[in-house]
JSON list of C-alpha atoms in Angstrom, two decimals:
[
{"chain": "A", "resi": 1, "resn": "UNK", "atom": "CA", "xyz": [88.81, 55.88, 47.47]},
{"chain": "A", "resi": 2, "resn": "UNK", "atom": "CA", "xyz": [89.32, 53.28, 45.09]},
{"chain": "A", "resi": 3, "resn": "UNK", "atom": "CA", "xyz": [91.65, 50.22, 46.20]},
{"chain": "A", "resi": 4, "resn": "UNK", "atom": "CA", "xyz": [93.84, 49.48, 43.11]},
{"chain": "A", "resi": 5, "resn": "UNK", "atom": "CA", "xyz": [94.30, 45.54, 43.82]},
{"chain": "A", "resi": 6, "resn": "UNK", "atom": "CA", "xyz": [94.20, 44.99, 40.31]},
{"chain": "A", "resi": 7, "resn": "UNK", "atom": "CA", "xyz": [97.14, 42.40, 38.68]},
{"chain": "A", "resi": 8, "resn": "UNK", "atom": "CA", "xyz": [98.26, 44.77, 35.93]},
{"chain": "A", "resi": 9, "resn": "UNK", "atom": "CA", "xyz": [99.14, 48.08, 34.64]},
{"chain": "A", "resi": 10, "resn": "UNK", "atom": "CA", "xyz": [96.66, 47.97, 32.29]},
{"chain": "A", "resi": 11, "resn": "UNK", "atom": "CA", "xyz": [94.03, 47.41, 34.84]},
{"chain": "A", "resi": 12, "resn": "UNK", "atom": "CA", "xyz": [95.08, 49.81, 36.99]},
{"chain": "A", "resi": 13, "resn": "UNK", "atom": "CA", "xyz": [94.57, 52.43, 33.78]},
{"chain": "A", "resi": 14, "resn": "UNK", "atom": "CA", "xyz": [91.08, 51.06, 32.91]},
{"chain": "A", "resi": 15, "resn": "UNK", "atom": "CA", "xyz": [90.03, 51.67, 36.47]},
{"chain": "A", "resi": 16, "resn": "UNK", "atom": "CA", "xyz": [91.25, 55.41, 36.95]},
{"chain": "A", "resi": 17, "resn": "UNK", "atom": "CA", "xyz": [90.12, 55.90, 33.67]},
{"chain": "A", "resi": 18, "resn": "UNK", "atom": "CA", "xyz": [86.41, 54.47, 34.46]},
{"chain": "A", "resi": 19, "resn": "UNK", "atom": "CA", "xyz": [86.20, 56.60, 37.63]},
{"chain": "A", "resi": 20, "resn": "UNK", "atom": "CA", "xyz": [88.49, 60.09, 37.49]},
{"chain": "A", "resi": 21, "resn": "UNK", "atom": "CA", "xyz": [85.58, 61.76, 37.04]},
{"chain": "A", "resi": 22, "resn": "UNK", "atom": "CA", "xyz": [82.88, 60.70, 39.19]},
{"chain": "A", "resi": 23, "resn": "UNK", "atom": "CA", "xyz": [81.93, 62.67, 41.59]},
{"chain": "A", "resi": 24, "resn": "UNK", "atom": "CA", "xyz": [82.97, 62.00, 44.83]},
{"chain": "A", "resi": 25, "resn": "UNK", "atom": "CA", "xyz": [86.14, 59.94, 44.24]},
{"chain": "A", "resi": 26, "resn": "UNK", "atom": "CA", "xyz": [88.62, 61.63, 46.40]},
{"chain": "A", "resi": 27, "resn": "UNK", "atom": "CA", "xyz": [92.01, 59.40, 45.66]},
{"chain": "A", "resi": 28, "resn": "UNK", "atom": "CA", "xyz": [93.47, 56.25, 44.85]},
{"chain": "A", "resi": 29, "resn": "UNK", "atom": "CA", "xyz": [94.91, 53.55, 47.12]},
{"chain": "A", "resi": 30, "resn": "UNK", "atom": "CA", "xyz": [97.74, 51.45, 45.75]},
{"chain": "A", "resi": 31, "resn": "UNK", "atom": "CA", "xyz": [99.10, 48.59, 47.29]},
{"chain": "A", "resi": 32, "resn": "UNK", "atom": "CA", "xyz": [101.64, 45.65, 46.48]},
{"chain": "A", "resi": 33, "resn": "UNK", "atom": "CA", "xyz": [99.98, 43.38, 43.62]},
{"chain": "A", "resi": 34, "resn": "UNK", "atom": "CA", "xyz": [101.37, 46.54, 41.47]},
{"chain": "A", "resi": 35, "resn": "UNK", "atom": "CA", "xyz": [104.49, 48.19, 43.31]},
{"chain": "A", "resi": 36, "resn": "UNK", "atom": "CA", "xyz": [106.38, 44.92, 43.47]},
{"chain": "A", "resi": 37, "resn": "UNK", "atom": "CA", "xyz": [106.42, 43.68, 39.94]},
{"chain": "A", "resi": 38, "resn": "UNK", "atom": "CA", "xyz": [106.26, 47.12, 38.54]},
{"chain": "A", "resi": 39, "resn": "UNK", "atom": "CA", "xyz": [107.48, 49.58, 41.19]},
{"chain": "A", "resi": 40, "resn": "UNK", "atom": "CA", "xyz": [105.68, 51.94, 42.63]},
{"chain": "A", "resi": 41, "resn": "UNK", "atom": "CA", "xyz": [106.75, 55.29, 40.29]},
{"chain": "A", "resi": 42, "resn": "UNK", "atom": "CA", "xyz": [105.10, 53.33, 37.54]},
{"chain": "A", "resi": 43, "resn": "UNK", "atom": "CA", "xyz": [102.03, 52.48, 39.17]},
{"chain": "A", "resi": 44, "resn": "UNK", "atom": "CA", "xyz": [102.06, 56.29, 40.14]},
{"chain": "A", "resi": 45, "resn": "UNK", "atom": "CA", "xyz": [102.78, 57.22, 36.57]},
{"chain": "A", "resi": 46, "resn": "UNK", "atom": "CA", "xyz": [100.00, 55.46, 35.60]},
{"chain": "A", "resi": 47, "resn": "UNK", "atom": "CA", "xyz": [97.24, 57.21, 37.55]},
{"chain": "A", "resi": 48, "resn": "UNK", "atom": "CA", "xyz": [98.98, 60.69, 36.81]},
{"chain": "A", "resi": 49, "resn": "UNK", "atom": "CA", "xyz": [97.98, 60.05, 32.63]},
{"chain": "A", "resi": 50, "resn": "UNK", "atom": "CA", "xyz": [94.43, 60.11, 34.19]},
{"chain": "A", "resi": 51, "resn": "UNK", "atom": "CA", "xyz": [93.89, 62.53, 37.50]},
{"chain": "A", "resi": 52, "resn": "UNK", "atom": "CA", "xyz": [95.87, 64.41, 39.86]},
{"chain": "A", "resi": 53, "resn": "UNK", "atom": "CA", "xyz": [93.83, 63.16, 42.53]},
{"chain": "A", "resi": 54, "resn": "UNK", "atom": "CA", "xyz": [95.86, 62.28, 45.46]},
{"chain": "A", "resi": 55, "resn": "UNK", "atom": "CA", "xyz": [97.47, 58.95, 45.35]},
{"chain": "A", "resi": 56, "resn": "UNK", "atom": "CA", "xyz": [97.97, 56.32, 48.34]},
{"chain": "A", "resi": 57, "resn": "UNK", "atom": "CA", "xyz": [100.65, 53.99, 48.90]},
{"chain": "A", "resi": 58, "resn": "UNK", "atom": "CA", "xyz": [99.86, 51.05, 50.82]},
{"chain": "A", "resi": 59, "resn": "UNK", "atom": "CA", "xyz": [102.52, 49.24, 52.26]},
{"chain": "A", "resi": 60, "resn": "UNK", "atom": "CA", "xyz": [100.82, 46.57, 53.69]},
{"chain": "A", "resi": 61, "resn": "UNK", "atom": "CA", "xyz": [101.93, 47.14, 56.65]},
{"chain": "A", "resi": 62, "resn": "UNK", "atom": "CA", "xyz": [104.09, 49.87, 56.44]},
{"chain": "A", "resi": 63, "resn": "UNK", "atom": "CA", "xyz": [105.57, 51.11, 60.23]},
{"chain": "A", "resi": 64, "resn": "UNK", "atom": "CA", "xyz": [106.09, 47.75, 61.48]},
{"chain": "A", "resi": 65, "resn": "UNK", "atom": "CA", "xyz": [110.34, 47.54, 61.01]},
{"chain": "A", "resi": 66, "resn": "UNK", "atom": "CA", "xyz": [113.04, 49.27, 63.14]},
{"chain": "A", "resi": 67, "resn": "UNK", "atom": "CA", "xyz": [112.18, 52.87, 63.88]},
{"chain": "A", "resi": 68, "resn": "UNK", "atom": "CA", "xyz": [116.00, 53.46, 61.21]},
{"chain": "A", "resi": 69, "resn": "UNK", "atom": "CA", "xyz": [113.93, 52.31, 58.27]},
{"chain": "A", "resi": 70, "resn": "UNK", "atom": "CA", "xyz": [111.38, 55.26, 58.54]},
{"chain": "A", "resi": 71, "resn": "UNK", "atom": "CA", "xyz": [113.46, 57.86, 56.85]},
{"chain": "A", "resi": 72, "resn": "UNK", "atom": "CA", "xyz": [114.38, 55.40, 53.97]},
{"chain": "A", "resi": 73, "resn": "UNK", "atom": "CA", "xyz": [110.48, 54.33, 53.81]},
{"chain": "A", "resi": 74, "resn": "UNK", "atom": "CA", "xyz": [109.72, 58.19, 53.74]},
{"chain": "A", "resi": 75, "resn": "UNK", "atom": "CA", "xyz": [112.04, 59.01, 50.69]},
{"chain": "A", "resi": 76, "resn": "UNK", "atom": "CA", "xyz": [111.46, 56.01, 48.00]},
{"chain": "A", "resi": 77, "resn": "UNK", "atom": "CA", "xyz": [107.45, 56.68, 48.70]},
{"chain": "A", "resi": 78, "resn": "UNK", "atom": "CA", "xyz": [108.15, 60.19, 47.86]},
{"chain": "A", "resi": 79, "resn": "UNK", "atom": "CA", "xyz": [110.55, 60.21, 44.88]},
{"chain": "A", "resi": 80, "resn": "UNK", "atom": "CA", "xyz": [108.06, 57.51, 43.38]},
{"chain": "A", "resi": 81, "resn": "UNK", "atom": "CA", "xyz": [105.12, 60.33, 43.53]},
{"chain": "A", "resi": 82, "resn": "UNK", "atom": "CA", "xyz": [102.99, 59.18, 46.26]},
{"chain": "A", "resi": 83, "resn": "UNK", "atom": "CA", "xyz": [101.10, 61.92, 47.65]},
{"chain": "A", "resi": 84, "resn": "UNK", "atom": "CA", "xyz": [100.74, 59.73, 50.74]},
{"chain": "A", "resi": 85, "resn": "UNK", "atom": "CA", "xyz": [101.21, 56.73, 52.69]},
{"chain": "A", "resi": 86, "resn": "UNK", "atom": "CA", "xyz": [99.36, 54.13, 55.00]},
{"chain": "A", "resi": 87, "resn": "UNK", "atom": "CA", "xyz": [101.06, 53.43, 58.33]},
{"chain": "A", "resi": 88, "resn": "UNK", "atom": "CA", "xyz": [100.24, 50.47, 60.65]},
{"chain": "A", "resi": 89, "resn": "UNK", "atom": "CA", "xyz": [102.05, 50.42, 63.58]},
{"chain": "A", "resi": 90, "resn": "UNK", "atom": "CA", "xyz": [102.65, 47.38, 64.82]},
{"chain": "A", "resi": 91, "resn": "UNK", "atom": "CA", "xyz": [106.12, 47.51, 65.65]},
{"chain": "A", "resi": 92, "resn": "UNK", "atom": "CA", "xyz": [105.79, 49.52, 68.73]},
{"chain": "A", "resi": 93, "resn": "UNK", "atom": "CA", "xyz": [105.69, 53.01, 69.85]},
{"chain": "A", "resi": 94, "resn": "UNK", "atom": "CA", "xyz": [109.61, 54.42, 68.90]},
{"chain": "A", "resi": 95, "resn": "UNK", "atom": "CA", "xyz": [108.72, 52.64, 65.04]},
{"chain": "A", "resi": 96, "resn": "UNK", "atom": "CA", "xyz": [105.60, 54.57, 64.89]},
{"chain": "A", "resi": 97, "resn": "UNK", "atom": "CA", "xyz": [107.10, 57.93, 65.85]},
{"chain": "A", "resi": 98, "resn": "UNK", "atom": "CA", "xyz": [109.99, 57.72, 63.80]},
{"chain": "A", "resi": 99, "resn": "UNK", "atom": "CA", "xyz": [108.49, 56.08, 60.47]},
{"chain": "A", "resi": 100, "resn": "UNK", "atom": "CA", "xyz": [105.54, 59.17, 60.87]},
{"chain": "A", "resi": 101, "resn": "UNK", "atom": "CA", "xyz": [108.02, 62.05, 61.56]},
{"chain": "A", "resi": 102, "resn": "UNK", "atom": "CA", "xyz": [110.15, 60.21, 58.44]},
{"chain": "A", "resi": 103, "resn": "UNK", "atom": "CA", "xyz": [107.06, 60.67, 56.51]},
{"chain": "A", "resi": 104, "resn": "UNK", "atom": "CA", "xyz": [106.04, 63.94, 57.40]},
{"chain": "A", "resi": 105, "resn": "UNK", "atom": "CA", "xyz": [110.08, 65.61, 57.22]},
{"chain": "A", "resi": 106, "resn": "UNK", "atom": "CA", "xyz": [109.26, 64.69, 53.45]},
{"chain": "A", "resi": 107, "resn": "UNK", "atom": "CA", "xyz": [106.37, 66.08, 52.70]},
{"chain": "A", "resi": 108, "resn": "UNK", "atom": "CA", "xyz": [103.89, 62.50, 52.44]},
{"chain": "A", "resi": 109, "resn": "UNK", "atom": "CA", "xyz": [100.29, 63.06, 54.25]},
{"chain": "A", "resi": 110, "resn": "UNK", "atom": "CA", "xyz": [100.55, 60.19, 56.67]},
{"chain": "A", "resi": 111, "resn": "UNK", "atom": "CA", "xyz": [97.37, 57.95, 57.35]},
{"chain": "A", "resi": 112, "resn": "UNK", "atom": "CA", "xyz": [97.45, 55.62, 60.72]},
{"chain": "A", "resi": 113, "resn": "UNK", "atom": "CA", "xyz": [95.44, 52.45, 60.68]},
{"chain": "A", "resi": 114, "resn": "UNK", "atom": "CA", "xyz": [95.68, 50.40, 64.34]},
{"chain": "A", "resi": 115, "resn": "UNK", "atom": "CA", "xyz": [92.62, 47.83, 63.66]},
{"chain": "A", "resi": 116, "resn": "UNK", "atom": "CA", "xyz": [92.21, 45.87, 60.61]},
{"chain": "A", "resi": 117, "resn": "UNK", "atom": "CA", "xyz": [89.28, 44.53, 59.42]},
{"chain": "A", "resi": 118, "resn": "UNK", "atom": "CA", "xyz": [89.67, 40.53, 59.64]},
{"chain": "A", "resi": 119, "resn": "UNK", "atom": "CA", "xyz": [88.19, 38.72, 62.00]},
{"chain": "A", "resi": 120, "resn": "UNK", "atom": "CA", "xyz": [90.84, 37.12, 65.05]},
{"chain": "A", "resi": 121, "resn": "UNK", "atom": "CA", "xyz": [92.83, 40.32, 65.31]},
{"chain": "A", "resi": 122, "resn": "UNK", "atom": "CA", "xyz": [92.48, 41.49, 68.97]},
{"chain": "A", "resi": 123, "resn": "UNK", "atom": "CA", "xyz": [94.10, 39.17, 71.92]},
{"chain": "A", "resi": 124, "resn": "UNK", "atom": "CA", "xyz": [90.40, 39.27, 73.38]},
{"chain": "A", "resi": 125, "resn": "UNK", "atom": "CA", "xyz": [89.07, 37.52, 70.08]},
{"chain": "A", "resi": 126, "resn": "UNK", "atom": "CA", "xyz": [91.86, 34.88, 69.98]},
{"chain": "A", "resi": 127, "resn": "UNK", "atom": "CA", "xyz": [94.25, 37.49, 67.65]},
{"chain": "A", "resi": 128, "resn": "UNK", "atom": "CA", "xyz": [97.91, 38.56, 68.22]},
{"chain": "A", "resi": 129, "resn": "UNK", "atom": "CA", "xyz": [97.32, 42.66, 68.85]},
{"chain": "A", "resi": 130, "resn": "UNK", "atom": "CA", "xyz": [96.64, 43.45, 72.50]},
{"chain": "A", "resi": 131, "resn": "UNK", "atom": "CA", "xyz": [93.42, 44.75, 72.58]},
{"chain": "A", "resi": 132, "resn": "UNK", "atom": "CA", "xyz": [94.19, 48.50, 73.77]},
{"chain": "A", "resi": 133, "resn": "UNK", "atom": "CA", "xyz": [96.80, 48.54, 71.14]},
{"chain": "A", "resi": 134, "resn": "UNK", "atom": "CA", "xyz": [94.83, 50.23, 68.52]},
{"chain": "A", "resi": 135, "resn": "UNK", "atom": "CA", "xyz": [93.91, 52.71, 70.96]},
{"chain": "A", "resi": 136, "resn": "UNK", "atom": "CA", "xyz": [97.72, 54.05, 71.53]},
{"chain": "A", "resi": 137, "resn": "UNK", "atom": "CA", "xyz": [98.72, 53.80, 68.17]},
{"chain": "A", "resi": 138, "resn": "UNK", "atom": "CA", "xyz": [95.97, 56.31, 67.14]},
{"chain": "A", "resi": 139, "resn": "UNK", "atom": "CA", "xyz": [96.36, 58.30, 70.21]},
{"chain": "A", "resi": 140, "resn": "UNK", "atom": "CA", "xyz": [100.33, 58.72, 69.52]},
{"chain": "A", "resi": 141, "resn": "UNK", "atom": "CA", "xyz": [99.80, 59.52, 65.79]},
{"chain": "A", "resi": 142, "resn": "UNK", "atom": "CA", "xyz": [97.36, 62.29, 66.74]},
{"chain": "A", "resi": 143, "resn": "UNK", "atom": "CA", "xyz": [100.11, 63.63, 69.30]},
{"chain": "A", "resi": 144, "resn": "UNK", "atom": "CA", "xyz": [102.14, 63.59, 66.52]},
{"chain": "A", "resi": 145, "resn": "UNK", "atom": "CA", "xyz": [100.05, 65.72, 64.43]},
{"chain": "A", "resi": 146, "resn": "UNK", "atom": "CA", "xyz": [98.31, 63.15, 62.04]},
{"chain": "A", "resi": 147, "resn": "UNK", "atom": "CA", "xyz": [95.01, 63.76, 60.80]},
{"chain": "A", "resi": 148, "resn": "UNK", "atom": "CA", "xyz": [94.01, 61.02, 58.53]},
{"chain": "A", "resi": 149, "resn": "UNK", "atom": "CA", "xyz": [92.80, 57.51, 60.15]},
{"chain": "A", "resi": 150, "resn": "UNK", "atom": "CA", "xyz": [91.94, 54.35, 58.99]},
{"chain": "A", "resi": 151, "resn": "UNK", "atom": "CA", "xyz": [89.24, 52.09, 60.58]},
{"chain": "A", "resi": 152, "resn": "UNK", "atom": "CA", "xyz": [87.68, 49.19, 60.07]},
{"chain": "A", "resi": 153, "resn": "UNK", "atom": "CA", "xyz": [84.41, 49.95, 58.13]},
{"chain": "A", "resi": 154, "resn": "UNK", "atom": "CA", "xyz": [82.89, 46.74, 58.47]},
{"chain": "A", "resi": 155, "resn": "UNK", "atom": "CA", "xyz": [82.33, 47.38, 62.27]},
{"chain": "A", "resi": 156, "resn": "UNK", "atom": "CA", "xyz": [80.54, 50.37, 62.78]},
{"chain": "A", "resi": 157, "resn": "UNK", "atom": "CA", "xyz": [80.54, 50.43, 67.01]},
{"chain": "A", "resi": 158, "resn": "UNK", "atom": "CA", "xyz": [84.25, 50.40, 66.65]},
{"chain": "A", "resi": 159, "resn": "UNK", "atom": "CA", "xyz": [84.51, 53.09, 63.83]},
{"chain": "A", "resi": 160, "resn": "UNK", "atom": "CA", "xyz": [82.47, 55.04, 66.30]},
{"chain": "A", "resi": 161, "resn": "UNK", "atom": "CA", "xyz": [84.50, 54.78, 69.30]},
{"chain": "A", "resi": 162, "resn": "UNK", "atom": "CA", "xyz": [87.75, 55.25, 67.69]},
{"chain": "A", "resi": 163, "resn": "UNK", "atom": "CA", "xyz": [85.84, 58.49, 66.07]},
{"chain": "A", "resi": 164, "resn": "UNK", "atom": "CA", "xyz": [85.10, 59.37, 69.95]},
{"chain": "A", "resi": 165, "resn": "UNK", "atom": "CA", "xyz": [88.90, 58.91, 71.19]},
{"chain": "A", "resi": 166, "resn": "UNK", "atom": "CA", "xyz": [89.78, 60.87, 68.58]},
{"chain": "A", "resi": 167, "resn": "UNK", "atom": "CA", "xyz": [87.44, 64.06, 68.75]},
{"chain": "A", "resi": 168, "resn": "UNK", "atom": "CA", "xyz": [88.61, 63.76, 72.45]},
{"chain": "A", "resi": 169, "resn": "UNK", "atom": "CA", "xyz": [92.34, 64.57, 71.11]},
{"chain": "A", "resi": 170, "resn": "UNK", "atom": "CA", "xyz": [92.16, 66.48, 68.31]},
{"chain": "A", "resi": 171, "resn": "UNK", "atom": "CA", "xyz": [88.35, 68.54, 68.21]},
{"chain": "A", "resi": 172, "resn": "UNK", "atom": "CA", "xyz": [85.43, 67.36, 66.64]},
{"chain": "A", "resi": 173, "resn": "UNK", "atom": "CA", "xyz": [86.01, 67.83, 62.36]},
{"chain": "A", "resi": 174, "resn": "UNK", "atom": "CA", "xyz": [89.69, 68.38, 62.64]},
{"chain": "A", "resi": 175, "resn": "UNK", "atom": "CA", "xyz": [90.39, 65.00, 61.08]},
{"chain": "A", "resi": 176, "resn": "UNK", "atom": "CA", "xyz": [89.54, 62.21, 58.80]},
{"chain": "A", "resi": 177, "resn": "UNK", "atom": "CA", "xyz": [88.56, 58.95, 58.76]},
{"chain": "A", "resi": 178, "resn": "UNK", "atom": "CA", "xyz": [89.70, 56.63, 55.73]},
{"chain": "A", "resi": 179, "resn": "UNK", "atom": "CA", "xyz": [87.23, 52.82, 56.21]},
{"chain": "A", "resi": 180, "resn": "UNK", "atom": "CA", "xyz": [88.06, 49.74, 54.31]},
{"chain": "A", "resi": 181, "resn": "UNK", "atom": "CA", "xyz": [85.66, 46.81, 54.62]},
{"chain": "A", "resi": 182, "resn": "UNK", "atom": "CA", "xyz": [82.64, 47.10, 52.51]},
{"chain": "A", "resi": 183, "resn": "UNK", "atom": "CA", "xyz": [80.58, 45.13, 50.12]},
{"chain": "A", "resi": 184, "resn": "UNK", "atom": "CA", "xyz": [82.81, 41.87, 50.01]},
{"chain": "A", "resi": 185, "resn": "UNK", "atom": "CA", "xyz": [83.86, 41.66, 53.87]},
{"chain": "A", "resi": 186, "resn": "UNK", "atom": "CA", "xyz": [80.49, 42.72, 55.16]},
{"chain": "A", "resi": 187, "resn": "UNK", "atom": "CA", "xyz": [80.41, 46.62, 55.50]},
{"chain": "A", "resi": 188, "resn": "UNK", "atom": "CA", "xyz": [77.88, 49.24, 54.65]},
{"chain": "A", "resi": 189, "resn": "UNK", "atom": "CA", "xyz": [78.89, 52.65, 53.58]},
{"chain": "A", "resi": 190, "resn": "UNK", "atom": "CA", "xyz": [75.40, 54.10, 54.26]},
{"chain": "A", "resi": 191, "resn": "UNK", "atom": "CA", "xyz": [75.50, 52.39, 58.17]},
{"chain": "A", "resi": 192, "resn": "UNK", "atom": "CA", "xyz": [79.25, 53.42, 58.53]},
{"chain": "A", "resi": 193, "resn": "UNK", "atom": "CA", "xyz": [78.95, 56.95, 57.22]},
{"chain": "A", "resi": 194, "resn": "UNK", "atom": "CA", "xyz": [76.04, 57.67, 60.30]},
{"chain": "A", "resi": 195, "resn": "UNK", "atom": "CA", "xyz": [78.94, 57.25, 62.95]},
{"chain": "A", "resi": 196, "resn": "UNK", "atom": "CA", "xyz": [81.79, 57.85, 61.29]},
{"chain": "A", "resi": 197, "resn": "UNK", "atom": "CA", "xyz": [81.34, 61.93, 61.62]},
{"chain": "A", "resi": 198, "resn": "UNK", "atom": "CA", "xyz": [81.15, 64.69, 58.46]},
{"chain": "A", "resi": 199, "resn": "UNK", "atom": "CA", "xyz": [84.85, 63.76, 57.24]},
{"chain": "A", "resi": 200, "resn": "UNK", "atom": "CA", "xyz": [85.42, 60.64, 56.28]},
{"chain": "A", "resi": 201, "resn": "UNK", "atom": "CA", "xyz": [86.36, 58.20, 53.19]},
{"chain": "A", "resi": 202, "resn": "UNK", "atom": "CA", "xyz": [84.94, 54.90, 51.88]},
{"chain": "A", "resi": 203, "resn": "UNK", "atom": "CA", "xyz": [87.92, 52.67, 50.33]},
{"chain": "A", "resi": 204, "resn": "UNK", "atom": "CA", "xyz": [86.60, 49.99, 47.70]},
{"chain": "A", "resi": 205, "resn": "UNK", "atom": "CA", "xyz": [88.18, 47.72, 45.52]},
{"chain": "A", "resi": 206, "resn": "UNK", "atom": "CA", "xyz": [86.22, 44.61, 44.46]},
{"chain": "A", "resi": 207, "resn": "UNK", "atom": "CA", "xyz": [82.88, 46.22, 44.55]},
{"chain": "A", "resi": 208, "resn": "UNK", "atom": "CA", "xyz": [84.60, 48.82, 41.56]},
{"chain": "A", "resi": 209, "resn": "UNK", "atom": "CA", "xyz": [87.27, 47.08, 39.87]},
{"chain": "A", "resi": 210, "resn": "UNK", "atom": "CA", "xyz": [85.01, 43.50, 39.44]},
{"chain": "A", "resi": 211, "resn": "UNK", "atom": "CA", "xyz": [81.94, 45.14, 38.32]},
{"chain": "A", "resi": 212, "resn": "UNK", "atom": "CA", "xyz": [83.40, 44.77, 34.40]},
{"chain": "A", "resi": 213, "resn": "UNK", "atom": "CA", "xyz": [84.48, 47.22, 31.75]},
{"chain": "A", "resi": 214, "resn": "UNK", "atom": "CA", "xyz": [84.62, 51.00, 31.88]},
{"chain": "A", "resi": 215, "resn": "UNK", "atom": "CA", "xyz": [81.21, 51.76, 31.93]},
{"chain": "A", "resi": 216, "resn": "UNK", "atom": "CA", "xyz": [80.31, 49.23, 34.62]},
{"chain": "A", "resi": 217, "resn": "UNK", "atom": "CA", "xyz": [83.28, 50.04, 36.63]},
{"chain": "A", "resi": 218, "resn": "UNK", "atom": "CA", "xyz": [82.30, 53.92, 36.14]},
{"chain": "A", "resi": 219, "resn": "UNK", "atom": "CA", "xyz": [78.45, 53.01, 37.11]},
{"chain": "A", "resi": 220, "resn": "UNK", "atom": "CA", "xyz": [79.66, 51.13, 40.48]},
{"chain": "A", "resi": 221, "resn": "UNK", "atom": "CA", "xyz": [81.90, 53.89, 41.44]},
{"chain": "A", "resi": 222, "resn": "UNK", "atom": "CA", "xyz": [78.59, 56.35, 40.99]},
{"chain": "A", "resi": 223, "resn": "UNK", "atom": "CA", "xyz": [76.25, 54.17, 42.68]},
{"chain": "A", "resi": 224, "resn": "UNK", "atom": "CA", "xyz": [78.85, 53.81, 46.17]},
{"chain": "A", "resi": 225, "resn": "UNK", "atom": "CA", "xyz": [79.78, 57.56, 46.32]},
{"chain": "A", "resi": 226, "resn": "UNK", "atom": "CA", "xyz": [75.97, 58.31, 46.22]},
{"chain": "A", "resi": 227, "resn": "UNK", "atom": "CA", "xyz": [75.64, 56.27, 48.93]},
{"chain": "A", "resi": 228, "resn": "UNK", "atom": "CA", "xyz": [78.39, 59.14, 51.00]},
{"chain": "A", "resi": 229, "resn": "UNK", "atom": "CA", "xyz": [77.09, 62.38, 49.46]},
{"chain": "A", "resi": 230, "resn": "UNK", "atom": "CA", "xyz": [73.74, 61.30, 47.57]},
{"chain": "A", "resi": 231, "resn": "UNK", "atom": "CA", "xyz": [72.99, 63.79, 44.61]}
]
């Protein structure tokens, strides 16, 4: 999954250009360098010229307001095109179940992150997020009938246990798992990919969108997705 943190429209149309195509790129994540100054039915717009591969919205962090501002979340992602959103919960248990039920009344897939990838984010490594937090927030999305997860790729013991909670809830292969973190912040597809189960996703952005025009951004996408489902 390609992160879109690119500055500009045309950017964003070089890099679904350079990598439609290759095999094993599965959607596009768009995030706010592009829906703020050009809203996000544009940026949408945009990829649409190219693929109808599924596209992301990232809020950055989305699900972290009053539980009220779910439904209104849930319909702008929508009428912009989004196929389907990223959800953070941070706001507490009654935010998370309203902004997920918002999303799904609507039609958006819904994908629930609880752990970012930074260092300093759990209490118990000097952060701010209690460290069973993530824990819940995963649990009550998969209660709630989400499938799609995102964990921290760059830490492969804790894409593995949050892998574990989850087979425990929903069945072994009955979700996915969506991992940012690679290249740049330290993360290794190939590692992650051993414990992170038959169904899961690789998001890159740097690693794709730096590598230079189409034909090096095309090669770089190649060279990662061999690295999930080698040819």
């Amino acid at each position: 999954i390609p992160a879109c943190d690119v500055s500009d429209l045309q950017g964003l149309e070089l890099l679904v250009l350079a990598t439609a195509k290759v095999l094993g790129i599965g959607g596009y994540k768009v995030g706010l360098e592009l829906a703020i100054p050009y809203g996000l039915k544009a940026v949408v717009d945009t990829v649409r010229r190219y693929t109808n591969l599924p596209v992301i919205y990232d809020h950055q962090k989305g699900g972290t307001d009053i539980p009220e501002l779910g439904v209104k979340f849930a319909r702008v992602v929508k009428e912009a095109g989004a196929d389907a959103a990223i959800l953070f919960p941070f706001g507490g248990a009654a935010t998370e179940e309203s902004w997920i039920k918002a999303c799904q009344e609507v039609g958006l897939e819904v994908l629930v992150g609880g752990h970012m990838t930074q260092k300093m984010f759990l209490e118990s490594e000097a952060g701010f997020i209690a460290t069973h937090a993530p824990e819940q927030m995963y649990r009550i999305a998969a209660e709630l009938g989400v499938t799609n997860f995102v964990v921290p790729g760059n830490n492969g013991e804790l894409v593995e246990k949050y892998r574990k909670l989850l087979e425990r809830i929903l069945g072994e292969g009955m979700f996915a798992l969506f991992a940012p973190g690679f290249i740049s912040q330290g993360g290794n597809i190939s590692e992650t990919g051993q414990v992170a189960g038959s169904n899961w996703h690789a998001i890159v952005g740097r690693a794709i969108y730096d590598a230079g025009g189409v034909l090096q951004m095309q090669d770089a996408a190649a060279k990662l997705t061999a690295q999930i489902a080698p040819r």
